[in-house]
Coordinates of C-alpha atoms in Angstrom, one line a residue:
X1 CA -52.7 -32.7 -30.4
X2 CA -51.4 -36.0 -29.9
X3 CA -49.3 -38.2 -27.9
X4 CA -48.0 -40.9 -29.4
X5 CA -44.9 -43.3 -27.9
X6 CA -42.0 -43.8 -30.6
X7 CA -40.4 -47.8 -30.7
X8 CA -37.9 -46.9 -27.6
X9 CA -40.9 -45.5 -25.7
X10 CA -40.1 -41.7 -26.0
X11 CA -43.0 -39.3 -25.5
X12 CA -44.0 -37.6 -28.8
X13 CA -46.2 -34.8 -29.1
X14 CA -48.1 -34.6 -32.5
X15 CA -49.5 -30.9 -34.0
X16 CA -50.8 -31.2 -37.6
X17 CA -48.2 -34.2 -38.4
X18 CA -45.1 -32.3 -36.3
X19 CA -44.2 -34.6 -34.0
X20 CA -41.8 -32.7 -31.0
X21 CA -39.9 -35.2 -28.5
X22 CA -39.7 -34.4 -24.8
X23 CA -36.0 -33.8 -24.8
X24 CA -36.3 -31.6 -28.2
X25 CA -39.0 -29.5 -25.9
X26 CA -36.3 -29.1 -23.2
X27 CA -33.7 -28.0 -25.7
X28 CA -35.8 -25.6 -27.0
X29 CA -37.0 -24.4 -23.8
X30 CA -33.6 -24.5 -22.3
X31 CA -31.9 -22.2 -25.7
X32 CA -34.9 -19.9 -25.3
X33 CA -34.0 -18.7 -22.2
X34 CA -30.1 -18.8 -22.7
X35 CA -31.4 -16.2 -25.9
X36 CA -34.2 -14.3 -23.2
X37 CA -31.1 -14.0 -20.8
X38 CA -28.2 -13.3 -23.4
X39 CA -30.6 -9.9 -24.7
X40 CA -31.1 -8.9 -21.0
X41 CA -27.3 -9.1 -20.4
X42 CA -27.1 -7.0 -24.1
X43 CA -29.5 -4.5 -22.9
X44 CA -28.6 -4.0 -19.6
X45 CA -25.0 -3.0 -20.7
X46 CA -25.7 -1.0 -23.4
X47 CA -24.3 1.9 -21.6
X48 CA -21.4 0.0 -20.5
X49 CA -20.8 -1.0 -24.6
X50 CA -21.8 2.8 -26.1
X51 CA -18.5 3.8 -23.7
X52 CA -16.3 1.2 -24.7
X53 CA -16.9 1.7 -28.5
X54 CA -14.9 5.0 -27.9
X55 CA -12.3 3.7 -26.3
X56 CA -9.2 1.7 -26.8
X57 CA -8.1 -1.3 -24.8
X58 CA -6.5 -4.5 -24.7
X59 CA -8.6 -8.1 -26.7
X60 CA -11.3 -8.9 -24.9
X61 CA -12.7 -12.5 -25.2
X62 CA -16.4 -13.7 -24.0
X63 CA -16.9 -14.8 -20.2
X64 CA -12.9 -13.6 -19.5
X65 CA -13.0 -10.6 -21.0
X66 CA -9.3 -9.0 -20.6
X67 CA -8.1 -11.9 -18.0
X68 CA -5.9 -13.2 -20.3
X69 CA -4.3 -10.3 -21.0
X70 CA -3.4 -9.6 -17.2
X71 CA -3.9 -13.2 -14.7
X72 CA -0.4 -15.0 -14.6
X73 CA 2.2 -15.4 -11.8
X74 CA 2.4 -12.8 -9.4
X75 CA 5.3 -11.4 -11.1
X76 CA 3.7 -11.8 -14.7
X77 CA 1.3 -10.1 -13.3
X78 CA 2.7 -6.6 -12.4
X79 CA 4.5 -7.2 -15.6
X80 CA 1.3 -7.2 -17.8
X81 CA 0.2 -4.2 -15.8
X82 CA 2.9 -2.3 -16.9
X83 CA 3.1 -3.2 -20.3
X84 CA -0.4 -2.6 -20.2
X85 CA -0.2 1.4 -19.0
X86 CA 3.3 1.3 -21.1
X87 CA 0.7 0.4 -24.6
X88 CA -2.1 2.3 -24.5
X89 CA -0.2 5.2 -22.1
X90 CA -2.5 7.4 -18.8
X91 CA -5.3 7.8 -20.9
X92 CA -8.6 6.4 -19.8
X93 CA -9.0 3.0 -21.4
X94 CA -11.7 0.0 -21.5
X95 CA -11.2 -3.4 -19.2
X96 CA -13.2 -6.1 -19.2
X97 CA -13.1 -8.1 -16.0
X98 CA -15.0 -11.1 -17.3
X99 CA -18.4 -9.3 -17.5
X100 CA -17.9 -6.6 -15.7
X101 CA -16.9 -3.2 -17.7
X102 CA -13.6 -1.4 -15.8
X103 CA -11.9 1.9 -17.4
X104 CA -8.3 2.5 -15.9
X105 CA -8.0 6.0 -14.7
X106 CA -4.4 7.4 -14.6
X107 CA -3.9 11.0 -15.5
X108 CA -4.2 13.1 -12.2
X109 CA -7.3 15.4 -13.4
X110 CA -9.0 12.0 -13.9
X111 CA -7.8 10.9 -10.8
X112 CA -9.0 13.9 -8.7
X113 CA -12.6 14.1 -10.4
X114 CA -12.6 10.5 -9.4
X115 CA -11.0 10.1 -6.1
X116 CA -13.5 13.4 -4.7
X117 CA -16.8 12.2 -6.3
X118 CA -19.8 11.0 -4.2
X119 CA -20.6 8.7 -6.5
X120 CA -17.2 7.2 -6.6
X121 CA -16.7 6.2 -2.8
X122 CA -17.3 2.2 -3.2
X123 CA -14.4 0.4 -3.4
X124 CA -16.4 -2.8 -5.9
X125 CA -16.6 -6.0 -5.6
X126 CA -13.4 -7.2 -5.4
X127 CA -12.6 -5.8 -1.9
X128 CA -15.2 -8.6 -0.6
X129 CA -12.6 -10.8 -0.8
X130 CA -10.8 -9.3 1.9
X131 CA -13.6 -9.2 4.3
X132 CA -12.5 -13.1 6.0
X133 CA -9.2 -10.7 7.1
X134 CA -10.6 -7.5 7.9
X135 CA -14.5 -7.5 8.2
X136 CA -16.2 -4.6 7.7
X137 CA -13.0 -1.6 8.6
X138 CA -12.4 1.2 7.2
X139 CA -10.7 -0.2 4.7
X140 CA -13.8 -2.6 3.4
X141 CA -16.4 -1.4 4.6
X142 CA -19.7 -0.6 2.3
X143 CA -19.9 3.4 2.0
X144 CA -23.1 3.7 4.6
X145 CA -21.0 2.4 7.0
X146 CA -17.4 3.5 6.3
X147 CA -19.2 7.0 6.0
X148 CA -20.4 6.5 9.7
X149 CA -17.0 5.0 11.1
X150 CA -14.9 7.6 9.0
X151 CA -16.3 10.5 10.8
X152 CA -15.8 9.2 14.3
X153 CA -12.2 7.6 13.8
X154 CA -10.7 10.3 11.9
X155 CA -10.1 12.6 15.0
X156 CA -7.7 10.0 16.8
X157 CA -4.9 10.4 14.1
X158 CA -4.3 13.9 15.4
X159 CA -0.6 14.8 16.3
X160 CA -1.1 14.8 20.0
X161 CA -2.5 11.6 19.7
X162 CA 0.3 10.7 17.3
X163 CA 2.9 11.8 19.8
X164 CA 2.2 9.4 22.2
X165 CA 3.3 6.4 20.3
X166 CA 6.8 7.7 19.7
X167 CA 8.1 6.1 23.0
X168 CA 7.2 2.7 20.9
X169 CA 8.4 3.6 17.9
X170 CA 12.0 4.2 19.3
X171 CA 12.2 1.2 21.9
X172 CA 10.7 -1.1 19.1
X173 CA 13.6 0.6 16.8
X174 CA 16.5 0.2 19.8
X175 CA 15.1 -3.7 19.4
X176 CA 15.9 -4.2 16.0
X177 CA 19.0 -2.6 16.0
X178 CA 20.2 -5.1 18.8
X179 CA 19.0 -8.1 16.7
X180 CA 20.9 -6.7 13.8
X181 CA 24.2 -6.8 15.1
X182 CA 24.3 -10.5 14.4
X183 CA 24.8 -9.4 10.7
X184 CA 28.0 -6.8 11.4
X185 CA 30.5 -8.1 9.8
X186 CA 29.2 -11.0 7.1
X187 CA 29.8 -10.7 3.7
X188 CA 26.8 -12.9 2.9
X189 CA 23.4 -10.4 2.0
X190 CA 20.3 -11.1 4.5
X191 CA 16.5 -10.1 3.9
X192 CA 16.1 -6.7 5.3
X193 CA 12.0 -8.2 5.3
X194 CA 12.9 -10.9 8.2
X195 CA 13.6 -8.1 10.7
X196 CA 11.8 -5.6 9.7
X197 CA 8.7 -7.3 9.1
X198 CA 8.7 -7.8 13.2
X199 CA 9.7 -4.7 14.0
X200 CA 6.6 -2.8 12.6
X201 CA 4.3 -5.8 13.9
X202 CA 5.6 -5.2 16.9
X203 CA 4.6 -1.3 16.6
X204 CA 1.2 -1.7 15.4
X205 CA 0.5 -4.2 17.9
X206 CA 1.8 -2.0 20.6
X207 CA 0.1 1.1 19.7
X208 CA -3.6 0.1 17.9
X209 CA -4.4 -3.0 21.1
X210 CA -1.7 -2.2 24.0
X211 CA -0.3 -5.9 23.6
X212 CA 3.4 -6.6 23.6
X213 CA 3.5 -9.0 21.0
X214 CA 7.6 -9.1 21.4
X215 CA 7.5 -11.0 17.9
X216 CA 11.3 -9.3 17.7
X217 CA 12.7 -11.9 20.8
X218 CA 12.3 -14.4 18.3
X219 CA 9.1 -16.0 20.1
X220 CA 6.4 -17.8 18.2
X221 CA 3.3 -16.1 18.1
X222 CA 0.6 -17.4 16.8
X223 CA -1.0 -14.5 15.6
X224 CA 1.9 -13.6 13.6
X225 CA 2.1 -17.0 11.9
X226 CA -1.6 -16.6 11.2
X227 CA -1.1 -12.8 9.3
X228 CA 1.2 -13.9 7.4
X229 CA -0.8 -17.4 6.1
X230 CA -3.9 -14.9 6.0
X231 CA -2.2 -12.6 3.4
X232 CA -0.8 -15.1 1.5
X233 CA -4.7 -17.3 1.2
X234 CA -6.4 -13.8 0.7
X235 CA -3.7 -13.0 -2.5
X236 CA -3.5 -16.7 -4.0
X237 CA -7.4 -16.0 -3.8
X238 CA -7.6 -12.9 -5.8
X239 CA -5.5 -14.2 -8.7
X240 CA -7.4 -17.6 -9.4
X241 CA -11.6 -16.9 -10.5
X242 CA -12.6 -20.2 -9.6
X243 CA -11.9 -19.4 -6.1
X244 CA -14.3 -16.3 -6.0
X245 CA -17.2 -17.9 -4.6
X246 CA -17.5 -18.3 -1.0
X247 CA -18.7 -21.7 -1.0
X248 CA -15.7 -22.9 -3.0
X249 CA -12.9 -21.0 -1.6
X250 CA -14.3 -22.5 1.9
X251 CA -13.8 -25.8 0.4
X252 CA -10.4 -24.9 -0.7
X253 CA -9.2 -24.1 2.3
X254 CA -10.5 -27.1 4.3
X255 CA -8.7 -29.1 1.7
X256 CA -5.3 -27.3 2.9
X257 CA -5.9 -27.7 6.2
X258 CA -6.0 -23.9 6.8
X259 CA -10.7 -24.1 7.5
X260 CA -10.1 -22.0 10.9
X261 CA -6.9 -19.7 9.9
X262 CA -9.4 -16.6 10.2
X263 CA -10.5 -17.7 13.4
X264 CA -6.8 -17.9 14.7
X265 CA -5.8 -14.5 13.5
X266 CA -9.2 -13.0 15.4
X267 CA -8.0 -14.8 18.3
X268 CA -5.9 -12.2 19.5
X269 CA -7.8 -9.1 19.0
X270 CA -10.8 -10.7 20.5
X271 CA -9.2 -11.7 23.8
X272 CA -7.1 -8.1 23.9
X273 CA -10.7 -6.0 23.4
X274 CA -12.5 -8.5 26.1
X275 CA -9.7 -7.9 28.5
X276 CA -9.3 -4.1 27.7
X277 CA -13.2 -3.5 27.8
X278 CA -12.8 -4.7 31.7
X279 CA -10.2 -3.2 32.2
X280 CA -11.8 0.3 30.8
X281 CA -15.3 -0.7 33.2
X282 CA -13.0 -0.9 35.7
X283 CA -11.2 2.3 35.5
X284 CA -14.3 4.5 34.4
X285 CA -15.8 3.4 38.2
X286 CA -12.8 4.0 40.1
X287 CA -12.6 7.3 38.7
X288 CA -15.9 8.3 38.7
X289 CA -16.3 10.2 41.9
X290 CA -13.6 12.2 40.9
X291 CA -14.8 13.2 37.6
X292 CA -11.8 11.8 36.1
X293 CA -11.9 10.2 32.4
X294 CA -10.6 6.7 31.9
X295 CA -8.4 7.2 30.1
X296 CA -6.5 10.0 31.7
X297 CA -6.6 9.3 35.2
X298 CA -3.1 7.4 34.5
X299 CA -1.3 9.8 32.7
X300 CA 1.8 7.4 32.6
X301 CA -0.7 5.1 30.4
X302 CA -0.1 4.4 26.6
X303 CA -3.5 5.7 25.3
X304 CA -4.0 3.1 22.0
X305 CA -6.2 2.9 19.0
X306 CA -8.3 0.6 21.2
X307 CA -8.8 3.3 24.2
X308 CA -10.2 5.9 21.4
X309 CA -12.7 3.2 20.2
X310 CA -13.6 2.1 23.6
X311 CA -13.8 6.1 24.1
X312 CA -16.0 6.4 21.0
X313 CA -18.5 3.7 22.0
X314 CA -19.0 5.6 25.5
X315 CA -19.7 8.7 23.4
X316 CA -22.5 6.8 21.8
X317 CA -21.0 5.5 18.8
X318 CA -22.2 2.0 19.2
X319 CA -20.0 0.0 18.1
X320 CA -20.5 -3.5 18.5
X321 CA -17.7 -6.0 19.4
X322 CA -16.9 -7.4 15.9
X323 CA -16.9 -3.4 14.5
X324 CA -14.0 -2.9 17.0
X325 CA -12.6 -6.3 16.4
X326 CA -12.2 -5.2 12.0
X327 CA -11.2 -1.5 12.4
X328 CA -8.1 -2.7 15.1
X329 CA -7.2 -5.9 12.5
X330 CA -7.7 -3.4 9.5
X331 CA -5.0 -0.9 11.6
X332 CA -2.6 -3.6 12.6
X333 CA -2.3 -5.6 9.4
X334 CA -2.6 -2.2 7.1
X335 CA 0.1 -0.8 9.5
X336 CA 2.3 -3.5 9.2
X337 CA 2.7 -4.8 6.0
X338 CA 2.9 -1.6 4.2
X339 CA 5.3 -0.4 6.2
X340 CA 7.4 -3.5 6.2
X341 CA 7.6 -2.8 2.3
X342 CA 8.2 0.4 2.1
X343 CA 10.9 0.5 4.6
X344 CA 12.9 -2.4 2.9
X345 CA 12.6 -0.9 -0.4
X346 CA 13.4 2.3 0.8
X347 CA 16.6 1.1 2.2
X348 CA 17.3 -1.1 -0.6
X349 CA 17.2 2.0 -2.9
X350 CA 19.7 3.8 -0.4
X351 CA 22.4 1.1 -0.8
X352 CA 22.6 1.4 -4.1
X353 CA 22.6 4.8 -4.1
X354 CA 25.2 5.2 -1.3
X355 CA 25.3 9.1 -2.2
X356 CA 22.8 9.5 -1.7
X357 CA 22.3 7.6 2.1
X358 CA 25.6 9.9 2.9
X359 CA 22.9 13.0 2.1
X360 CA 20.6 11.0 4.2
X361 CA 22.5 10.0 7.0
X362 CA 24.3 13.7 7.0
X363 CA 20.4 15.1 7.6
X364 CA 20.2 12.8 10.8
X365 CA 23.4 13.5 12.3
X366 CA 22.6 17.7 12.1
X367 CA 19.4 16.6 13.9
X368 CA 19.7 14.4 16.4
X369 CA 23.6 14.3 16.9
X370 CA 25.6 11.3 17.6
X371 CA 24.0 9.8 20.7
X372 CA 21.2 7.7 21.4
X373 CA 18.8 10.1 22.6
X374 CA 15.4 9.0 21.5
X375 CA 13.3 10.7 18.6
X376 CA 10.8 13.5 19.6
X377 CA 7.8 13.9 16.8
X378 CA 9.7 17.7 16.4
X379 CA 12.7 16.1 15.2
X380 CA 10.9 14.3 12.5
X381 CA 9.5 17.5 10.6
X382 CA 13.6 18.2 10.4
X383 CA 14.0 15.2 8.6
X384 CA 13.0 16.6 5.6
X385 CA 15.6 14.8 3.1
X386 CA 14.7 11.5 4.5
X387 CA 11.1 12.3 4.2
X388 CA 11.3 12.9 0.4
X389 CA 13.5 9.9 0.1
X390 CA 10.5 8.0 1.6
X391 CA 7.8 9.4 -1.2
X392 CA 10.4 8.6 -3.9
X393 CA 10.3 5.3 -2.7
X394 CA 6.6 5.0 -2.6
X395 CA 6.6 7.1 -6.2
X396 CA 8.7 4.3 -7.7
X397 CA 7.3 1.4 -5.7
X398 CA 3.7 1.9 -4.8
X399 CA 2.3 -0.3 -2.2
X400 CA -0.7 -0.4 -3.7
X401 CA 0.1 -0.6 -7.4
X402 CA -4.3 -0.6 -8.6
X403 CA -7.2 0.0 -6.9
X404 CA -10.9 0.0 -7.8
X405 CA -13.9 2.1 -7.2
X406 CA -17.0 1.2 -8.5
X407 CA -19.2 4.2 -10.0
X408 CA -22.8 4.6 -8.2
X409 CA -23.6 7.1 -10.6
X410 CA -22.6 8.5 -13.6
X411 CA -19.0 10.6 -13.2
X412 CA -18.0 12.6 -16.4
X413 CA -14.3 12.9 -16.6
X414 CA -11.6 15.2 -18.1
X415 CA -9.7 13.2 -20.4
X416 CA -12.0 12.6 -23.9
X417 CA -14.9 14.4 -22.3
X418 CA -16.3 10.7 -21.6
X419 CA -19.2 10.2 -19.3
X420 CA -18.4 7.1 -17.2
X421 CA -21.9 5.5 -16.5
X422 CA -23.2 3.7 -13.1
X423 CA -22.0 0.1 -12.5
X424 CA -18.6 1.3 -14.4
X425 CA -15.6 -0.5 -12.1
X426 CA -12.7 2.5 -11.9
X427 CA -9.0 1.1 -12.1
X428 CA -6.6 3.8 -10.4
X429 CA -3.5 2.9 -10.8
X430 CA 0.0 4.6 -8.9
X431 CA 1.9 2.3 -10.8
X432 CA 1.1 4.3 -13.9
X433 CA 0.6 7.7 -12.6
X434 CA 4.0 7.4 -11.0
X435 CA 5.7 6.4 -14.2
X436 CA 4.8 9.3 -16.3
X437 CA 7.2 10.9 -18.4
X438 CA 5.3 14.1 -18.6
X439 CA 5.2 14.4 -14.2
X440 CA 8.8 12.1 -13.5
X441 CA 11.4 12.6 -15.8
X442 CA 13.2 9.4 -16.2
X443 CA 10.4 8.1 -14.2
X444 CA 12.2 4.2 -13.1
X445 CA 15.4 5.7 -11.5
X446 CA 15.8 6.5 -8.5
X447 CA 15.5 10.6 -7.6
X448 CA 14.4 12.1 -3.9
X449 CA 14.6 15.5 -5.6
X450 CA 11.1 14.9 -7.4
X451 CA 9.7 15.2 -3.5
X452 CA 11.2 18.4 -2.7
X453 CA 8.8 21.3 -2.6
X454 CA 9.6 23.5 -5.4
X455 CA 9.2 20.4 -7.6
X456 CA 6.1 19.1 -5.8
X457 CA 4.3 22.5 -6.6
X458 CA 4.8 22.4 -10.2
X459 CA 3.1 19.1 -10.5
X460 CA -0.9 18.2 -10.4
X461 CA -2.0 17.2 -6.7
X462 CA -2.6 14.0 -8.0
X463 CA 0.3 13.0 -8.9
X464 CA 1.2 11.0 -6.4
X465 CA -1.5 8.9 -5.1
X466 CA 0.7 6.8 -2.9
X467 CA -1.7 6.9 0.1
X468 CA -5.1 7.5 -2.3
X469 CA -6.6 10.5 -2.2
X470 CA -10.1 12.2 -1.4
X471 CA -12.5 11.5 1.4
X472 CA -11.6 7.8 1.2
X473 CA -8.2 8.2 1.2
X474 CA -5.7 6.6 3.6
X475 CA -6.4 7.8 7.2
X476 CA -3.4 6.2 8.8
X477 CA -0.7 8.0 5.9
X478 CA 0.6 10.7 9.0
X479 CA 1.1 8.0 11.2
X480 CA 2.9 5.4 8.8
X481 CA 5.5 8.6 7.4
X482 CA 6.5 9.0 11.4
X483 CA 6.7 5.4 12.3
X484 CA 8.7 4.9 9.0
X485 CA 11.0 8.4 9.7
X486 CA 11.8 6.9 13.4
X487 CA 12.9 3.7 12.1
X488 CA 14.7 4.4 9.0
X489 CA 16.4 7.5 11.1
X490 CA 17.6 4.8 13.9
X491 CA 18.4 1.8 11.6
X492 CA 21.2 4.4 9.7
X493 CA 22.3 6.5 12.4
X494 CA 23.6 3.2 14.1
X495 CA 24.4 1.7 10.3
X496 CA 25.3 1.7 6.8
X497 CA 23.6 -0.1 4.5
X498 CA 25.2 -2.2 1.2
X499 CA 24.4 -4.6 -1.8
X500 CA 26.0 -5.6 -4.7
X501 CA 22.4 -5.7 -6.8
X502 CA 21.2 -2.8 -9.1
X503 CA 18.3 -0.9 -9.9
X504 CA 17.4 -2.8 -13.1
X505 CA 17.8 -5.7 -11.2
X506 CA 15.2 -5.5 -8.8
X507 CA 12.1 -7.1 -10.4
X508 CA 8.5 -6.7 -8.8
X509 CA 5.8 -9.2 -8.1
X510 CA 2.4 -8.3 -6.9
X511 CA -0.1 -9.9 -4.1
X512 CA -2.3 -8.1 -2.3
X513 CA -0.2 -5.7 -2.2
X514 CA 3.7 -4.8 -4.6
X515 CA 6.9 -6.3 -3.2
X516 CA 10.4 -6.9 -4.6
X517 CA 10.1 -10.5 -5.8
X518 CA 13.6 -11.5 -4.6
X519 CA 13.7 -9.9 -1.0
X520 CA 15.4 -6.8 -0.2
X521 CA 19.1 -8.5 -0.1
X522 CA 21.9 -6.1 2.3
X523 CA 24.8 -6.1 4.3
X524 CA 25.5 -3.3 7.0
X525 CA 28.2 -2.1 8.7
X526 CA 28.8 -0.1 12.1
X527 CA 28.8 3.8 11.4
X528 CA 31.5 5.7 13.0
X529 CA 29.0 8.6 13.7
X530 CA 30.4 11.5 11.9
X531 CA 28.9 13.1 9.3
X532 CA 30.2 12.0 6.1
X533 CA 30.7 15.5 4.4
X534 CA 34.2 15.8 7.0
X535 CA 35.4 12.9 5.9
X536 CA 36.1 14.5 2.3

């Protein structure tokens, strides 16, 4: 071979008269392992491929995949999830999230072979995202730990330890019905979401750290401010790709000024478990020669979320600071926010249903009379109406409207006899389940009935996945239906609620999690406390 130098000096190499150029060799070297890497990609999804040529689904285009299809304004969004589920109907079909191959799981035998597998209990990729917010909690966490932490939190949502928090959820209620007597009288609709909203941050505050946030007096709290920024980052985030990796979305945020926001929201939790761990030294040796625990040797004490961790790690759980720190922020914001939404939206639907909030408000007054006495956790299981106008609510307006789990080994399902195979990204989705002609007749109106009993029991478990389902399901659902059932129950024994909007009005958007994307508009008036069935 040999090397020769053309008239502009570039390095030739000569074999048998073929004379190659330096750059020429890097092209070729460069394409070669584009082609070498291209056939790995092939081969390696093979599987992924032999399972999508039986399927339907949406065009998929190289790099995107189906991202067209779906990415758009957070109210496009929701809408091309719909008409996605309202195309190709409950049946499993394919998704390609860019490279990665997704199957959307709706019909409730699906669901349940799904939601109970072993092979089915990591949530993907996509809930990394969230892990600036919420760390490693329950709600995050990879299965090896969630598996660990599951088993030693699940005990403290119990109903005795339930019962101690219903002193906060009335006096947090009694709060909010004070700061909404400003609105008696206007004819002018307000956003149910700016009081409520407080109201439940108040609770979870209260009851998962022991820390009167008193967001309700109208104070500024920073850690409020810094939720709500959080939520906002974490969901612009998730809708824009170029924002997936770390090291850009770090950069993004230092260009908005917002570089330390998840150090502000930690703030708080930090400083309460600091103090409280002290506090829980302290009591454990002034009780210790009387063989008292720490916890009970006030009995007038609030025992929180906090206590039972700080209980746990005595026990030997070992949890380290910043384990505490995630599961109390993944209680607090999960137990606000989705509260917050359901509450306004279940309200919302009872003002323009005014029969039925008469049917609701009649339930209340046969339990709890018309006083003020505060709500007992008994009275609640004799809110039965209210408790199915709740589901209804989260039947028609999931919280959560998909969810993924990625597949760690291969899960054959019911529908088309199709083996699902490892790596295979699950998309469950309430927002299709819940619209089902088959399960909900007229399935976008309004109808509590579909929650009563006799009802429930004709239908698959699985139809209503409003909380999840399976082992990983939503350990905090028993406390979010009595928080919900004290405030809703106190917000209309003391008011009606009104708006001039209707059902096919209300138009949704989606985040992080499914809101209505023009507020929860109202007026309310004083009730007269009388059951409405004697006025007639």
């Amino acid at each position: 071979m040999e090397v020769s130098q053309d008239f502009y000096g570039t390095s030739k190499h000569s074999a048998g008269g073929l004379q190659i150029t330096i750059t020429e060799w890097t092209v070729y070297v460069v394409l070669s392992f584009i082609v070498v890497l291209w056939c790995y990609f092939k081969w390696k999804q093979r599987p992924f491929e032999k399972v999508a040529s039986k399927m339907t689904g949406p065009p998929s285009y190289p790099i995107i995949g189906v991202l067209l299809e779906i990415l758009g304004t957070p109210q496009q969004i929701i809408e091309n999830i719909i008409k996605l589920f309202e195309v190709y109907g409950p049946e499993p079909h394919k998704l390609w999230l860019g490279p990665y191959f997704a199957v959307t799981i709706g019909k409730p035998e699906d669901l349940q072979i799904i939601l109970n597998s072993s092979k089915a209990l990591d949530k993907s990729k996509f809930y990394n995202f969230f892990k600036n917010t919420v760390g490693e909690g329950l709600f995050s966490a990879p299965v090896h730990k969630w598996r660990q932490h599951r088993r030693l939190i699940a005990p403290v949502f119990n109903a005795n330890l339930l019962d101690q928090f219903f002193p906060v959820f009335n006096e947090k209620s009694r709060i909010l019905i004070e700061n909404l007597k400003k609105e008696l009288g206007k004819t002018q609709p307000f956003d149910l979401s700016d009081y409520i909203m407080k109201t439940n941050l108040d609770i979870i505050c209260q009851t998962a750290m022991g820390y009167n946030l008193d967001s309700q007096s109208n104070k500024e709290s920073e850690f409020a401010e810094a939720l709500i920024k959080v939520s906002e980052l974490d969901s612009y985030r998730v809708l824009k790709p170029w924002l997936y990796p770390d090291i850009t979305f770090s950069i993004y945020r230092k260009l908005i000024g917002l570089q330390n926001i998840y150090k502000t929201l930690h703030k708080l939790p930090n400083q309460v478990i600091r103090e409280m761990k002290e506090t829980y030294t302290q009591r454990k040796m002034q009780n210790k020669n009387n063989d008292i625990d720490a916890n009970n040797g006030d009995k007038r004490r609030l025992k929180v979320f906090l206590d039972t961790l700080l209980d746990l790690n005595e026990a030997s759980a070992n949890f380290s600071d910043e384990e505490i720190r995630d599961e109390v922020v993944t209680m607090m914001i999960g137990g606000s926010e989705t509260s917050t939404i359901t509450v306004c939206f279940c309200l919302l639907m009872l003002a323009i249903h005014p029969e039925i909030q008469d049917k609701v408000y009649d339930e209340i007054f046969e339990v709890l009379g018309d006083g003020n006495q505060t709500i007992t956790i008994e009275d609640t299981t004799k809110l039965v109406y209210l408790d199915q106008c709740i589901r209804e609510t989260l039947r028609l307006y999931p919280i959560g409207p998909i969810f993924f789990r990625q597949l760690q080994g291969d899960v054959k399902i019911y529908s088309g006899n199709h083996t699902l195979p490892k790596g295979t990204i699950c998309v469950l989705s309430p927002i299709c389940t819940h619209h089902i002609p088959e399960l909900y007749p007229n399935p976008w109106s309004y109808n509590p009935d579909n929650s009563d009993a006799e009802n429930v029991n004709k239908r698959h478990k699985y139809s209503f996945i409003a909380f999840s389902g399976g082992p990983r399901g939503c350990l905090g659902s028993k406390y979010a239906m009595l928080s919900m059932k004290v405030l809703l129950s106190t917000f209309l024994r003391n008011y009606s609620v009104h708006t001039n909007i209707k059902l096919n009005d209300i138009k949704l958007k989606t985040d992080l999690l499914m809101r209505s994307a023009n507020g929860y508009p109202v007026t309310i008036q004083q009730r007269d406390r009388r059951p409405t069935y004697k006025k007639l």
